[in-house]
Amino acid sequence: MNQNVLILGASGRIAHFAIQFLLNDTSDHLTLFTRHHGQFTDLAPQRISVINGDTLNPADLDHAMQNIDIVYANLSNPEIKKQAQNIVTAMDRHQITTLIWISSIGIYDEVPGKFGEWNNHMLRQDGATSYLGTYRAAADVIENSDLNYTIIRPAWLTNKDEVDYETTERNEKFKGTEVSRKTIGYVVAQIVKNPEPYAHRSIGIDKPGTDGNKPSWY
């Protein structure tokens, strides 16, 4: 069955790969919601709609969610908790139940050992105003909603041309230090195709064999 998929933050680098996988592997229609709409002119026009908008503007979200079946949010913003609140409210209003949400490694203090210390230092974990605190607050909004959500927590991201990963659950210690953006885009596409097994889960994703004190390029 074909779906109408709304991609929030569609100009992001992970979203780039998710879009390609969805165009190649499904017949879904994709609505790309972005503030930088000019970059999508080379994509299949019969499969793509582009909306210029801002997730901090509820009216823009209301417009974008007309006739949508599933929402994938690929956002990065100091106001991400407010973005999450706006998205949940709009989805409830339009009776959309499935949300895929890209978050951050470390929001549950789930990264062990020296890598966890390094990760917290790099992301300045110093309370509710920090990067990790902000992303945790947004994840709390999603987890406390009535949506069939999937939260994805990637390891540190690379541009490698590969799909290679293992997963951990919310209450498990995170494993490796890095993973490719292409891998995360692939996982998003798999969830879009069959969201039920991933519902109400917060999934850590890393590349096997990348355990260490920090990512290899640092």
Coordinates of C-alpha atoms in Angstrom, one line a residue:
M1 CA 0.0 0.0 0.0
N2 CA 1.3 3.4 -1.0
Q3 CA 1.7 6.0 1.8
N4 CA 2.0 9.7 2.0
V5 CA 5.2 10.4 4.0
L6 CA 6.0 13.8 5.4
I7 CA 9.7 14.5 5.9
L8 CA 10.4 17.4 8.2
G9 CA 13.9 18.9 7.8
A10 CA 14.1 17.3 4.4
S11 CA 17.3 19.2 3.4
G12 CA 19.3 17.4 6.1
R13 CA 22.1 15.0 5.1
I14 CA 20.4 12.0 6.8
A15 CA 17.1 12.9 5.1
H16 CA 19.0 12.9 1.7
F17 CA 19.7 9.2 2.0
A18 CA 16.2 8.4 3.4
I19 CA 14.6 10.1 0.5
Q20 CA 16.7 8.2 -2.0
F21 CA 16.0 4.8 -0.3
L22 CA 12.2 5.6 -0.2
L23 CA 12.2 6.7 -3.9
N24 CA 14.1 3.5 -4.9
D25 CA 12.4 0.9 -2.7
T26 CA 8.8 2.1 -2.3
S27 CA 6.0 3.8 -4.3
D28 CA 5.3 6.2 -1.5
H29 CA 4.6 9.9 -2.2
L30 CA 7.0 12.1 -0.3
T31 CA 6.2 15.6 1.0
L32 CA 9.4 17.4 1.7
F33 CA 9.1 20.1 4.3
T34 CA 12.1 22.5 4.4
R35 CA 13.3 26.1 4.5
H36 CA 15.7 25.3 1.6
H37 CA 13.4 24.0 -1.1
G38 CA 15.6 24.8 -4.2
Q39 CA 17.7 21.7 -3.8
F40 CA 15.0 19.2 -4.8
T41 CA 14.5 20.1 -8.4
D42 CA 16.2 17.0 -9.7
L43 CA 13.9 14.5 -7.9
A44 CA 11.0 12.7 -9.5
P45 CA 8.2 15.3 -9.7
Q46 CA 5.4 12.7 -9.7
R47 CA 6.6 11.3 -6.4
I48 CA 7.6 14.5 -4.6
S49 CA 5.9 17.6 -3.2
V50 CA 7.9 20.4 -1.6
I51 CA 6.6 22.7 1.1
N52 CA 8.6 25.7 2.3
G53 CA 7.9 26.0 6.0
D54 CA 9.1 26.2 9.6
T55 CA 8.2 23.6 12.3
L56 CA 8.1 26.4 14.9
N57 CA 5.1 27.7 13.0
P58 CA 1.9 25.6 13.8
A59 CA 0.1 26.9 10.7
D60 CA 2.9 25.7 8.4
L61 CA 2.7 22.2 10.1
D62 CA -1.1 22.2 9.7
H63 CA -0.8 22.8 6.0
A64 CA 1.9 20.2 5.6
M65 CA 0.0 17.4 7.4
Q66 CA -3.0 17.3 5.1
N67 CA -3.6 13.7 4.0
I68 CA -0.3 12.4 5.5
D69 CA 0.1 8.8 6.8
I70 CA 3.5 8.9 8.5
V71 CA 5.9 11.6 9.7
Y72 CA 9.7 11.5 9.7
A73 CA 11.4 14.4 11.6
N74 CA 15.1 15.1 10.9
L75 CA 15.5 18.3 12.9
S76 CA 18.3 20.2 14.6
N77 CA 17.4 23.4 16.5
P78 CA 17.9 24.9 20.0
E79 CA 14.1 25.0 20.0
I80 CA 13.7 21.3 19.3
K81 CA 11.5 20.7 22.4
K82 CA 9.0 23.3 21.0
Q83 CA 9.3 21.7 17.6
A84 CA 8.4 18.3 19.1
Q85 CA 5.4 19.8 20.9
N86 CA 4.2 21.5 17.7
I87 CA 4.6 18.2 15.7
V88 CA 2.8 16.1 18.3
T89 CA -0.1 18.6 18.5
A90 CA -0.4 18.8 14.7
M91 CA -0.3 15.0 14.3
D92 CA -3.0 14.5 16.9
R93 CA -5.1 17.1 15.2
H94 CA -4.8 15.3 11.8
Q95 CA -5.1 11.9 13.4
I96 CA -1.6 10.8 12.2
T97 CA -0.2 8.1 14.5
T98 CA 3.3 7.2 13.3
L99 CA 6.4 9.4 13.9
I100 CA 10.1 8.6 13.3
W101 CA 12.2 11.0 15.3
I102 CA 16.0 11.5 15.0
S103 CA 17.5 12.3 18.3
S104 CA 21.0 12.2 19.8
I105 CA 23.3 9.7 21.4
G106 CA 23.7 10.2 25.1
I107 CA 20.2 11.6 26.0
Y108 CA 19.6 8.8 28.6
D109 CA 23.2 8.8 29.9
E110 CA 23.4 5.4 28.1
V111 CA 26.9 5.7 26.7
P112 CA 29.4 3.9 29.0
G113 CA 33.0 4.3 29.9
K114 CA 35.5 6.7 28.4
F115 CA 33.4 7.2 25.3
G116 CA 30.5 8.3 27.4
E117 CA 32.7 10.8 29.2
W118 CA 34.1 12.1 25.9
N119 CA 30.6 12.3 24.4
N120 CA 29.2 14.2 27.3
H121 CA 32.1 16.6 27.2
M122 CA 31.8 17.2 23.5
L123 CA 28.0 17.8 23.7
R124 CA 28.4 19.9 27.0
Q125 CA 26.0 17.9 29.2
D126 CA 25.4 20.5 31.9
G127 CA 21.7 20.4 32.6
A128 CA 18.5 21.4 30.8
T129 CA 20.2 24.1 28.7
S130 CA 22.8 21.8 27.2
Y131 CA 22.5 20.1 23.8
L132 CA 21.8 16.7 25.5
G133 CA 19.4 18.2 27.9
T134 CA 17.5 19.9 25.1
Y135 CA 17.3 16.8 23.0
R136 CA 16.2 14.7 26.1
A137 CA 13.4 17.2 26.7
A138 CA 12.2 16.8 23.1
A139 CA 12.4 13.0 23.4
D140 CA 10.3 13.2 26.6
V141 CA 7.6 15.0 24.7
I142 CA 7.6 12.3 22.0
E143 CA 7.6 9.4 24.6
N144 CA 4.9 11.0 26.6
S145 CA 2.6 11.4 23.6
D146 CA 0.0 8.9 22.3
L147 CA 1.9 8.4 19.0
N148 CA 3.4 5.2 17.7
Y149 CA 6.9 6.8 17.8
T150 CA 10.3 5.5 17.0
I151 CA 13.2 7.5 18.3
I152 CA 16.6 6.9 16.6
R153 CA 19.8 7.8 18.5
P154 CA 22.8 7.5 16.1
A155 CA 26.4 7.2 17.0
W156 CA 28.7 10.0 15.7
L157 CA 28.0 10.3 12.1
T158 CA 30.3 9.7 9.1
N159 CA 29.9 10.2 5.3
K160 CA 31.0 6.6 4.5
D161 CA 29.2 5.0 1.6
E162 CA 28.0 2.0 3.5
V163 CA 25.1 0.4 5.3
D164 CA 26.3 -1.4 8.4
Y165 CA 24.8 -1.3 11.8
E166 CA 23.7 -2.9 15.1
T167 CA 21.1 -1.6 17.5
T168 CA 20.6 -1.2 21.2
E169 CA 17.4 -0.4 23.1
R170 CA 16.6 2.5 25.5
N171 CA 17.6 0.6 28.6
E172 CA 20.8 -0.9 27.2
K173 CA 24.3 0.5 27.1
F174 CA 25.3 2.0 23.8
K175 CA 27.9 0.1 21.9
G176 CA 30.1 1.6 19.1
T177 CA 31.3 5.2 18.5
E178 CA 30.3 5.9 14.9
V179 CA 27.8 5.1 12.1
S180 CA 27.2 6.4 8.5
R181 CA 24.5 8.9 7.6
K182 CA 23.6 6.5 4.8
T183 CA 22.9 3.8 7.4
I184 CA 20.5 6.0 9.3
G185 CA 18.7 6.9 6.1
Y186 CA 18.4 3.2 5.3
V187 CA 17.0 2.4 8.8
V188 CA 14.5 5.3 8.4
A189 CA 13.3 3.8 5.1
Q190 CA 12.9 0.4 6.7
I191 CA 10.7 1.8 9.5
V192 CA 8.6 3.7 7.0
K193 CA 8.0 0.5 5.1
N194 CA 7.0 -1.4 8.2
P195 CA 6.6 0.8 11.3
E196 CA 4.8 -1.6 13.6
P197 CA 7.8 -3.6 14.9
Y198 CA 9.6 -0.3 15.8
A199 CA 6.6 1.3 17.6
H200 CA 7.3 2.8 21.1
R201 CA 11.0 2.1 20.8
S202 CA 14.1 4.3 21.3
I203 CA 16.8 2.7 19.2
G204 CA 20.6 3.4 19.5
I205 CA 22.4 2.7 16.2
D206 CA 26.1 2.2 15.7
K207 CA 28.5 0.4 13.3
P208 CA 29.7 -2.9 14.7
G209 CA 33.4 -3.0 15.6
T210 CA 33.7 0.8 16.3
D211 CA 34.0 0.5 20.1
G212 CA 36.6 2.9 21.6
N213 CA 37.2 6.0 23.7
K214 CA 36.0 8.3 20.8
P215 CA 35.3 8.1 17.1
S216 CA 38.2 7.1 14.9
W217 CA 38.7 10.6 13.3
Y218 CA 39.2 12.4 16.6

